[in-house]
PDB file of C-alpha atoms in Angstrom:
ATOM      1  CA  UNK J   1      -3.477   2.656  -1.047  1.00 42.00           C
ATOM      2  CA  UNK J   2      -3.177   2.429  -4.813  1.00 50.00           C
ATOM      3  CA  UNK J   3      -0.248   0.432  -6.932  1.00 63.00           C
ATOM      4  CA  UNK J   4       2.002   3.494  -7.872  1.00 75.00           C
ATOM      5  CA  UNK J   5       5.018   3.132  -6.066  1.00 88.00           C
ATOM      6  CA  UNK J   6       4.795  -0.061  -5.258  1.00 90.00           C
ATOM      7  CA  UNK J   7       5.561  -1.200  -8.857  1.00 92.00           C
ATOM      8  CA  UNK J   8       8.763   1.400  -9.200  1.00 95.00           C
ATOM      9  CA  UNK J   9      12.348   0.393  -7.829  1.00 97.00           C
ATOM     10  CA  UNK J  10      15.431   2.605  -6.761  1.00 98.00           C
ATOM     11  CA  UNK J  11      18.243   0.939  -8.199  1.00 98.00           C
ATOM     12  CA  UNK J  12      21.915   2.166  -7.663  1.00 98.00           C
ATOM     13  CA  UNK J  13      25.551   1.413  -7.095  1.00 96.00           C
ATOM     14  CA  UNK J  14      28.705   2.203  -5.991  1.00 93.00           C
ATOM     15  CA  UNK J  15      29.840   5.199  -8.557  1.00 91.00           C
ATOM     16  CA  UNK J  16      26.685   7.446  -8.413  1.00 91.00           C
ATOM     17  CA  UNK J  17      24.441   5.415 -10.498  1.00 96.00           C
ATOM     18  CA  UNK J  18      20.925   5.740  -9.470  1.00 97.00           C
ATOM     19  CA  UNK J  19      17.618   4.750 -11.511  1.00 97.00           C
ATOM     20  CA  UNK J  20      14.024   4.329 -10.903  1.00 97.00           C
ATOM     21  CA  UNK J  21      12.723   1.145 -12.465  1.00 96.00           C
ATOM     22  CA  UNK J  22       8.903   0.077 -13.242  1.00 94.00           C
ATOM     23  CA  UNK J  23       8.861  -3.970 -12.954  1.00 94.00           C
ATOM     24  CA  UNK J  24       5.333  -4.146 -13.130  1.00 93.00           C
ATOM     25  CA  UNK J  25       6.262  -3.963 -17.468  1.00 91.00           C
ATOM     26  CA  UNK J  26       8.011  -6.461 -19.599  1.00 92.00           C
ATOM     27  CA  UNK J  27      10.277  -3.923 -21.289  1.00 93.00           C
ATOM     28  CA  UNK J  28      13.930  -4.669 -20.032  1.00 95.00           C
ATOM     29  CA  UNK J  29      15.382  -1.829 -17.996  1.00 96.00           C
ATOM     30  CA  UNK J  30      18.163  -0.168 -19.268  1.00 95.00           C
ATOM     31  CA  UNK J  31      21.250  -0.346 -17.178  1.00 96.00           C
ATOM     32  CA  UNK J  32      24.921   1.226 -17.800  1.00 96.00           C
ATOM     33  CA  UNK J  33      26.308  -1.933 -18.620  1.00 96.00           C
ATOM     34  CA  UNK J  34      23.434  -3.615 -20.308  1.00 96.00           C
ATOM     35  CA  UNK J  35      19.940  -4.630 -20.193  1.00 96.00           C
ATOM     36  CA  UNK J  36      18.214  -6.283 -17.091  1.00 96.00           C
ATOM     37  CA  UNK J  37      14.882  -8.148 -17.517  1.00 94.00           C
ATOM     38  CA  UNK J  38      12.375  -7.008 -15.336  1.00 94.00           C
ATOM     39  CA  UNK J  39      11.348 -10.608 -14.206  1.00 95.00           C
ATOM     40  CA  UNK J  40      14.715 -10.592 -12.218  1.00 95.00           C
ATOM     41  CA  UNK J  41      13.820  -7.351 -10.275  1.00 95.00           C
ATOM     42  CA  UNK J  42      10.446  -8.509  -9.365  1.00 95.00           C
ATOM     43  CA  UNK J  43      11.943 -11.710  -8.095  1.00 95.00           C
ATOM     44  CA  UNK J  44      14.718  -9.514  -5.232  1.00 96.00           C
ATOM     45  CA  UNK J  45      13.430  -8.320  -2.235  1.00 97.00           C
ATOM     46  CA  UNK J  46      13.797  -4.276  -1.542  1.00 97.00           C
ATOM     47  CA  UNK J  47      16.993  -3.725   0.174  1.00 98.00           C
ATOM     48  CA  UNK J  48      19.012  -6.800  -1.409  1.00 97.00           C
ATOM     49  CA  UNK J  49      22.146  -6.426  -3.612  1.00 98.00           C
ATOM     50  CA  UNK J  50      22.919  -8.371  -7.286  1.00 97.00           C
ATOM     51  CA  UNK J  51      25.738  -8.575  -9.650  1.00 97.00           C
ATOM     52  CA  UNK J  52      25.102  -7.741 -13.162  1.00 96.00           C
ATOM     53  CA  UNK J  53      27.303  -8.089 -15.867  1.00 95.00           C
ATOM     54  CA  UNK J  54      30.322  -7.832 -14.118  1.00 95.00           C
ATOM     55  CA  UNK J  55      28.906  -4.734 -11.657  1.00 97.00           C
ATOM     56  CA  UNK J  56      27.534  -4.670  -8.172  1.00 97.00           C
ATOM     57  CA  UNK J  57      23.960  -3.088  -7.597  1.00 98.00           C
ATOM     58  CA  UNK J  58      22.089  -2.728  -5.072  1.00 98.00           C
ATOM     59  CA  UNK J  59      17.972  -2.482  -5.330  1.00 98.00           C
ATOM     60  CA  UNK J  60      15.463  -0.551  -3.128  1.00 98.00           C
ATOM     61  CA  UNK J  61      11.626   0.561  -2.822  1.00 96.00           C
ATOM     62  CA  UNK J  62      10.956   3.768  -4.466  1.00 95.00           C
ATOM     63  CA  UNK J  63      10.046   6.528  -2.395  1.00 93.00           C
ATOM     64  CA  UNK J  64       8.620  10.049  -3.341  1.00 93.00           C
ATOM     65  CA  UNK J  65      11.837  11.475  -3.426  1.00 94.00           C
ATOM     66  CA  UNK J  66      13.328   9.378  -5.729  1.00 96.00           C
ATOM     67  CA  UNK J  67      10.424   9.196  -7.959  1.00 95.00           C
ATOM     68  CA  UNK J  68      10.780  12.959  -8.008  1.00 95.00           C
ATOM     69  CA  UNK J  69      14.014  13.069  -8.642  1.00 95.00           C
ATOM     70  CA  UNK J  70      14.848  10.376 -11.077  1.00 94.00           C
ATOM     71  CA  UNK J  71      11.845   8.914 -12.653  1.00 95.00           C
ATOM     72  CA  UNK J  72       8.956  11.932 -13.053  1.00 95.00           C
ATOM     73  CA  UNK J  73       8.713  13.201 -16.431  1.00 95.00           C
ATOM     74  CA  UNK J  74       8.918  16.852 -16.339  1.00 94.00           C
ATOM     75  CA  UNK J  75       8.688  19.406 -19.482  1.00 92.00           C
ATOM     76  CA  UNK J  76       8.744  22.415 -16.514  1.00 92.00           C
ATOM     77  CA  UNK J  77      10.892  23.490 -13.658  1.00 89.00           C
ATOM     78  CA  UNK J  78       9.660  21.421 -10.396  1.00 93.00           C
ATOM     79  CA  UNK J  79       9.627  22.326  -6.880  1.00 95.00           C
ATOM     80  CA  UNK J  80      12.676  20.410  -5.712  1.00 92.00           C
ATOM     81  CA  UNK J  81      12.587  18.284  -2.269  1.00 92.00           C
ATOM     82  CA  UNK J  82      14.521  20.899  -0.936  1.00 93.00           C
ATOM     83  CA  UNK J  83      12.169  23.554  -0.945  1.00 96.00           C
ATOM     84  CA  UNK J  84       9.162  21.191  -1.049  1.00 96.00           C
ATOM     85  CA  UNK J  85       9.379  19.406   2.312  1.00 94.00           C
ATOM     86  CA  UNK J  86      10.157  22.849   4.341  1.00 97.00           C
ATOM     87  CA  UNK J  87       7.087  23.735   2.276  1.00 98.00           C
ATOM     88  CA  UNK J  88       5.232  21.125   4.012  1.00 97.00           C
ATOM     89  CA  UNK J  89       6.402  22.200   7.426  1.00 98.00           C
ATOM     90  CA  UNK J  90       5.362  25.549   7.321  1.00 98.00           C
ATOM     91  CA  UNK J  91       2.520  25.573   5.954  1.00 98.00           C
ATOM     92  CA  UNK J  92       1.321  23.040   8.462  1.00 98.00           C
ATOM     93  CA  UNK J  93       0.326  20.354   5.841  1.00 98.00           C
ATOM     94  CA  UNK J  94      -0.183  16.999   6.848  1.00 98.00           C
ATOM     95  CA  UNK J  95      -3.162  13.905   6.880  1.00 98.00           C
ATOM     96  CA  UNK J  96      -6.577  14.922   6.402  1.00 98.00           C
ATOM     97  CA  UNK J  97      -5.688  18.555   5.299  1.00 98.00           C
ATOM     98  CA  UNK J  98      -7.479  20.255   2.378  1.00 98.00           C
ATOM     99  CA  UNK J  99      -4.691  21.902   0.127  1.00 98.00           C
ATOM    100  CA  UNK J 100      -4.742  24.276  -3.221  1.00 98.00           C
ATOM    101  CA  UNK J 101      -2.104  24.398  -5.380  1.00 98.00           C
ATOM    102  CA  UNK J 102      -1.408  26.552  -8.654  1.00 98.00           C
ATOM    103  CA  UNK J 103       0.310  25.830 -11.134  1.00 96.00           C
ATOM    104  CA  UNK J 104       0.415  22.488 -11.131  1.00 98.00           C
ATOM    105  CA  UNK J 105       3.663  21.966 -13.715  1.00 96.00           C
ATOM    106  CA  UNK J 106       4.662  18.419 -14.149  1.00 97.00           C
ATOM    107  CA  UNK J 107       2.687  17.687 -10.970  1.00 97.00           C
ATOM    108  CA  UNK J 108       6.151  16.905  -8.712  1.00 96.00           C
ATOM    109  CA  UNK J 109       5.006  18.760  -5.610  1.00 97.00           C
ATOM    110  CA  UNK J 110       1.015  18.092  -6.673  1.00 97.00           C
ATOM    111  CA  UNK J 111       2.648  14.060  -6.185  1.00 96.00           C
ATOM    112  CA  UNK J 112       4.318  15.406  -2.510  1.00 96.00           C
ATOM    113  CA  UNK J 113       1.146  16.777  -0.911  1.00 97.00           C
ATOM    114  CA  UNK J 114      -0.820  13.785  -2.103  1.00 97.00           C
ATOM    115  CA  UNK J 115       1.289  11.637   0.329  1.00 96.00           C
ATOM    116  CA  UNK J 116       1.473  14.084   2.725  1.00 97.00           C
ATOM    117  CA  UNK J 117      -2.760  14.872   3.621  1.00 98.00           C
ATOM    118  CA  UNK J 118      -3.102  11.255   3.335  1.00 97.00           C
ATOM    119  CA  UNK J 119      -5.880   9.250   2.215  1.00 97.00           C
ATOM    120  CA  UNK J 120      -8.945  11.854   4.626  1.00 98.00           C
ATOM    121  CA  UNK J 121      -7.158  15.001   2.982  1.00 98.00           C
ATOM    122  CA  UNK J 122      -7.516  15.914  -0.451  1.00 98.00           C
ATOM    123  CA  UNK J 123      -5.585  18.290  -2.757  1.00 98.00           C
ATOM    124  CA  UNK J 124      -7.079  20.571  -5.250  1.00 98.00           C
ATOM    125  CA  UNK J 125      -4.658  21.770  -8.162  1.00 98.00           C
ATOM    126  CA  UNK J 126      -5.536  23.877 -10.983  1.00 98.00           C
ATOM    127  CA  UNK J 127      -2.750  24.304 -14.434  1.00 98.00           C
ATOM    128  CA  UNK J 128      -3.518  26.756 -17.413  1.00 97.00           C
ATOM    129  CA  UNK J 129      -1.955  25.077 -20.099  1.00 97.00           C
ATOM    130  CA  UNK J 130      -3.315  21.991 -21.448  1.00 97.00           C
ATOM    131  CA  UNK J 131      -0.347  19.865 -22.308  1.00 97.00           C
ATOM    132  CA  UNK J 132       1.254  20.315 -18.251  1.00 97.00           C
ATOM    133  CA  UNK J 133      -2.463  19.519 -17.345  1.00 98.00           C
ATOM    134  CA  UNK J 134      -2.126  15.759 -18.997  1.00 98.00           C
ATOM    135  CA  UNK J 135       1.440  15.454 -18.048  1.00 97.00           C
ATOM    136  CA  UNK J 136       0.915  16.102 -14.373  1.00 97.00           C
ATOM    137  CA  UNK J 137      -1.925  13.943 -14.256  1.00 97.00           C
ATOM    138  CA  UNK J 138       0.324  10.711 -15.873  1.00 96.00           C
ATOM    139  CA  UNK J 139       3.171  11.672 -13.820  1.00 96.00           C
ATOM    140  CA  UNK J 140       0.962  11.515 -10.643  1.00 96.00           C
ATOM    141  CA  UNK J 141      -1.187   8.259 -11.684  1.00 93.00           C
ATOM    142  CA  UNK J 142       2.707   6.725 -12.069  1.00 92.00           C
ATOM    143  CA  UNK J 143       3.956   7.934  -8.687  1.00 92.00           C
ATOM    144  CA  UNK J 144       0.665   8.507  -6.764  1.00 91.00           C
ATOM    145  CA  UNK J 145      -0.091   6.682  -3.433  1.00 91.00           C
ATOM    146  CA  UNK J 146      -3.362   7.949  -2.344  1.00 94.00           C
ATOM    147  CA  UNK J 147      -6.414   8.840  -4.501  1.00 95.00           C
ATOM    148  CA  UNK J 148      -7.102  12.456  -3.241  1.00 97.00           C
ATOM    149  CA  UNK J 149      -6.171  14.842  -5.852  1.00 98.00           C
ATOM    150  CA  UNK J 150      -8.930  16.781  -8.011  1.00 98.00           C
ATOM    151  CA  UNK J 151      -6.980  18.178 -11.382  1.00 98.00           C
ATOM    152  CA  UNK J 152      -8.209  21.468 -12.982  1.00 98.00           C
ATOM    153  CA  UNK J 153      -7.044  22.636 -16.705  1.00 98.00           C
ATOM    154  CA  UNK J 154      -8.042  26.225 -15.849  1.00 97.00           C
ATOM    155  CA  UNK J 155      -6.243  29.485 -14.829  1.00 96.00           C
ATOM    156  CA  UNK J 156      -7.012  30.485 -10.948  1.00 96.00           C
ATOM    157  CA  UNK J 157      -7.731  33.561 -12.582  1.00 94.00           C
ATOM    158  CA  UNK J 158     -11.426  32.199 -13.453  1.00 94.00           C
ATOM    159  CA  UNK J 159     -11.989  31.287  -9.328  1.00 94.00           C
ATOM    160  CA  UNK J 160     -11.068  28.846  -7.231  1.00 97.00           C
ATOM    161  CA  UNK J 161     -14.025  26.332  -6.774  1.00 97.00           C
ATOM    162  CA  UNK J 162     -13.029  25.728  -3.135  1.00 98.00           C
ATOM    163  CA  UNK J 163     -13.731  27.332   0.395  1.00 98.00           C
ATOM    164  CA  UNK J 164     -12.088  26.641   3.990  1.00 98.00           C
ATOM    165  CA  UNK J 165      -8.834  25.232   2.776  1.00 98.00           C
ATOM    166  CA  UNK J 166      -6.159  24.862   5.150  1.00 98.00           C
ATOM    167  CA  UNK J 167      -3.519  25.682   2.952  1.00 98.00           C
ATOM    168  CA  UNK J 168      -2.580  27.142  -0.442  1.00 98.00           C
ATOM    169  CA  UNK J 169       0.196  27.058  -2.162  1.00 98.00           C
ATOM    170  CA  UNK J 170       1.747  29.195  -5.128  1.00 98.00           C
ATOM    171  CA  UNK J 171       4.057  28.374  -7.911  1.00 97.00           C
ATOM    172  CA  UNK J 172       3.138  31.106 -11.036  1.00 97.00           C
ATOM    173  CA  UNK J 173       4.774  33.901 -12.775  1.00 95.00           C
ATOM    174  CA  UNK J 174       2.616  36.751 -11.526  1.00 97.00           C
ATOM    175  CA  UNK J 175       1.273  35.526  -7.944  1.00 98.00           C
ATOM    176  CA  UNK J 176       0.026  39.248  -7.159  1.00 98.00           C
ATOM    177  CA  UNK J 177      -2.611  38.739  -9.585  1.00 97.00           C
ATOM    178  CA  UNK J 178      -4.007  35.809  -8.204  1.00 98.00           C
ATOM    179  CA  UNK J 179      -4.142  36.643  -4.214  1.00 98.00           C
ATOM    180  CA  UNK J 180      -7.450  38.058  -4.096  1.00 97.00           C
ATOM    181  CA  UNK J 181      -8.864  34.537  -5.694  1.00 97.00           C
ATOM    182  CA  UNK J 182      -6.136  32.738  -3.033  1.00 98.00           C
ATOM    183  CA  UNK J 183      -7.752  34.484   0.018  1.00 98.00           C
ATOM    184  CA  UNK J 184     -11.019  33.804  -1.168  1.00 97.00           C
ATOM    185  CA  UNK J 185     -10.636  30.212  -0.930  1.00 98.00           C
ATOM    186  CA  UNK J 186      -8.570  29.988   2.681  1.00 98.00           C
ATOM    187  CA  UNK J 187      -9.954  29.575   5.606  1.00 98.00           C
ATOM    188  CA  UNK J 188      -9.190  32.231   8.595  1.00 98.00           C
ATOM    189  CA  UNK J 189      -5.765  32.161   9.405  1.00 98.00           C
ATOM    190  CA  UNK J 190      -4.851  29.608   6.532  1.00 98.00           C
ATOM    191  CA  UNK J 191      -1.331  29.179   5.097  1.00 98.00           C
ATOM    192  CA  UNK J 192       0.178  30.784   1.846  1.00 98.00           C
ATOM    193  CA  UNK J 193       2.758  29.484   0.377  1.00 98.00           C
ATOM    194  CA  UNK J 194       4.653  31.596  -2.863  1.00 98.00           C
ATOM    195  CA  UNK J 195       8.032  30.481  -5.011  1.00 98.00           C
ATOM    196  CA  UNK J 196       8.968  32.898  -7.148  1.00 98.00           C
ATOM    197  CA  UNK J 197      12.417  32.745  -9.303  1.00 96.00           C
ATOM    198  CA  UNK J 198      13.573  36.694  -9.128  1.00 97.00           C
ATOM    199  CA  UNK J 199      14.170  39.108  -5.926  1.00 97.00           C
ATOM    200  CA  UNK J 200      11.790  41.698  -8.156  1.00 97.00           C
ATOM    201  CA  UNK J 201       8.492  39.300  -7.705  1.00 98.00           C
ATOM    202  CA  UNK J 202       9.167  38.619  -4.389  1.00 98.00           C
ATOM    203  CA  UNK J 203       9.234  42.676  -3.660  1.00 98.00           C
ATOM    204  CA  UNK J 204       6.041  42.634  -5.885  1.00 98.00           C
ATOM    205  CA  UNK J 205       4.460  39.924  -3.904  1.00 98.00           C
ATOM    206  CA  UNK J 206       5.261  41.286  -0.429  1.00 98.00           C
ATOM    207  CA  UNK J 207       3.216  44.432  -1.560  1.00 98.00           C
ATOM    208  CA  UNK J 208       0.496  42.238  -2.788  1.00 98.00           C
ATOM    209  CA  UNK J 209       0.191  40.563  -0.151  1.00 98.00           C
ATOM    210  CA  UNK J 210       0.174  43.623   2.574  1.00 98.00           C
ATOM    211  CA  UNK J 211      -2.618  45.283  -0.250  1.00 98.00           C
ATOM    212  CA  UNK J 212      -4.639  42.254   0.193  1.00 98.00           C
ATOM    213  CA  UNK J 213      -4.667  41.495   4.276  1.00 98.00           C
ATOM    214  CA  UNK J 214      -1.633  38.881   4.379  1.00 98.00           C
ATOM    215  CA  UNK J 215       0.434  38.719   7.558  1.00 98.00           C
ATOM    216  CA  UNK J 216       3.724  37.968   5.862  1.00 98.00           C
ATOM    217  CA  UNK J 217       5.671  35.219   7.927  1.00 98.00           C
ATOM    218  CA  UNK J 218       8.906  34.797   6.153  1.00 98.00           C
ATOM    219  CA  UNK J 219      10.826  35.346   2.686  1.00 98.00           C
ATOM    220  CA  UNK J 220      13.607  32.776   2.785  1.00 98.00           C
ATOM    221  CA  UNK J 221      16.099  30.789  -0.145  1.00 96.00           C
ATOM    222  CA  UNK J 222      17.384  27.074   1.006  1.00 95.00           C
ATOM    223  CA  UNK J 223      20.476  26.148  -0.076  1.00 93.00           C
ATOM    224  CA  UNK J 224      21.397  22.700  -0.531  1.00 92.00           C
ATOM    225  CA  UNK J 225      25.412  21.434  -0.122  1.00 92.00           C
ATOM    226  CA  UNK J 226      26.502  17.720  -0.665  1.00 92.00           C
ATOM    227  CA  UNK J 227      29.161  15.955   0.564  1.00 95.00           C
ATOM    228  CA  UNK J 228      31.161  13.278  -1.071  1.00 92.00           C
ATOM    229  CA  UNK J 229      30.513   9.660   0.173  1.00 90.00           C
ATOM    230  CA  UNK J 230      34.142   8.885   1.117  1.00 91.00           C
ATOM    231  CA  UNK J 231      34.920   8.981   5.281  1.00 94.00           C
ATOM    232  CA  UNK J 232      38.278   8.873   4.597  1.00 94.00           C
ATOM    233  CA  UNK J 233      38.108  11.709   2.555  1.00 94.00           C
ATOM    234  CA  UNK J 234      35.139  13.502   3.678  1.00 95.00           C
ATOM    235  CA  UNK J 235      34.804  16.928   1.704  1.00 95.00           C
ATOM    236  CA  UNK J 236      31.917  18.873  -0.194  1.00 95.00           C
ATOM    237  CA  UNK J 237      30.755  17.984  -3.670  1.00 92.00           C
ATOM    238  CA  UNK J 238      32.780  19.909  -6.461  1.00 91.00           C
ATOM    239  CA  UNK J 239      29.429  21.567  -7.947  1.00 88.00           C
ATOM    240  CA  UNK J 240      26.123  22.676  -6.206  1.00 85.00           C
ATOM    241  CA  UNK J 241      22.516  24.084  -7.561  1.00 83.00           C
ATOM    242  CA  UNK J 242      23.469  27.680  -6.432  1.00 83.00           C
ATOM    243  CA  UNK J 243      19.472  28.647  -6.893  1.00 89.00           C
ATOM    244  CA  UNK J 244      16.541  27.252  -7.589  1.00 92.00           C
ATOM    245  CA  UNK J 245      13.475  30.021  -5.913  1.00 95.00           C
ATOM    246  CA  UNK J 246      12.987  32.265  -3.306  1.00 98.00           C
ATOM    247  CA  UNK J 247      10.276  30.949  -0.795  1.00 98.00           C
ATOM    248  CA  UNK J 248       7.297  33.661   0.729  1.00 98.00           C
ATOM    249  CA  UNK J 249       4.902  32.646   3.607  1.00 98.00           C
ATOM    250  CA  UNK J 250       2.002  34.108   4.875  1.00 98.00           C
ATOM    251  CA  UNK J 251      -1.083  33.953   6.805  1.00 98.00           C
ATOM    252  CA  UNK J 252      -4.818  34.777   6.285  1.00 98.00           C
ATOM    253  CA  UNK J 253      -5.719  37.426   8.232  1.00 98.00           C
ATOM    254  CA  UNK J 254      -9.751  38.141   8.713  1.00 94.00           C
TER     255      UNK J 254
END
């Protein structure tokens, strides 16, 4: 287990506030109504409440979710928690699996599968462009909890280095280019996993993936609805993410 998380706090109130905190630095942590010195946070225990300036807050450990969601630094579009835990599910991805990935973005869902195979698994996850390359790797020294990812500043379109993998999963522009280097590298009857943005790649996927000996599983979007936290008043949130990407799974097929 490495220090990552451990040194990052949720911290939210009442009115929606919510903020992801690293007390393990002396800068003070900006607050709505002020700013707190990290000495205080380090002194609460997870799960305790504390009045600041006038304002109730309440202070938590940091999981993966809200790391993803309100502290990871992201310059690209991520795979939200949404999409990326039903990701997880389906294609079968837990400790001690080996896992591709491509691109690798910000590294949000590179972060995810780290936790998820666990200290005996390992992911492999390969990004073309160099400056998503360095930011994925920060973002996932910040938020990482296990030491099992290998980081590759390379296109998948040069090969994939690895054989046997249980699982692969896809998150660039053109994926029917790259499933040819994607089967290569699973084992028999090993997961795929696509997101694509636009009904027209998903079409153009689908035939890729019949060209190239893919038993296509399911093409599915998840939608996401909140509801207020009022009981008295219990009713939907006024505005929703309508879309964020069309999911495609398949299976290796020898």
């Amino acid at each position: 287990m490495t220090e990552g998380l451990s040194n990052l706090r949720l911290i939210v109130d009442d009115n929606g506030f919510k903020k992801v905190a690293d007390i393990s630095k002396d800068k003070k942590i900006g607050m709505p109504n002020g700013h707190l010195d990290p000495e205080f946070l380090r002194n609460l225990t997870p799960g305790s409440s504390f009045e600041f300036n006038g304002r109730k807050f309440y202070v938590f450990e940091c999981g993966i979710f809200d790391y993803v969601m309100y502290k990871l630094k992201r310059q690209t579009q991520i795979v939200y928690p949404k999409e990326g835990y039903y990701i997880m599910m389906k294609l079968d991805i837990g400790p001690g699996k080996k896992v591709g990935e491509a691109g690798t973005g910000s590294g949000a869902f590179t972060v995810c599968l780290s936790k998820a195979v666990g200290p005996e698994g390992k992911v492999y996850t390969y990004e073309q462009r160099e400056e998503f390359y360095n930011l994925a790797m920060r973002n996932y020294n910040e938020g990482k909890v296990f030491d099992n990812v290998v980081f590759y500043n390379r296109s998948i379109n040069e090969g994939i280095e690895e054989r046997d993998l249980d699982a692969f999963f896809l998150d660039v522009r053109e994926p029917w280019e790259v499933l040819e280097k994607v089967r290569e590298a699973l084992k028999p009857s090993g997961n795929l996993g696509i997101i694509v943005p636009t009904v027209n790649q998903v079409s153009e996927t689908m035939k890729s993936l019949i060209n190239n000996n893919f038993y296509i599983d399911e093409a599915v979007e998840i939608m996401t609805r909140r509801f207020k936290i009022n009981p008295e008043r219990l009713r939907p949130e006024d505005m929703m993410i309508g879309h964020t990407g069309y999911l495609i799974f398949a299976k290796k097929m020898i």
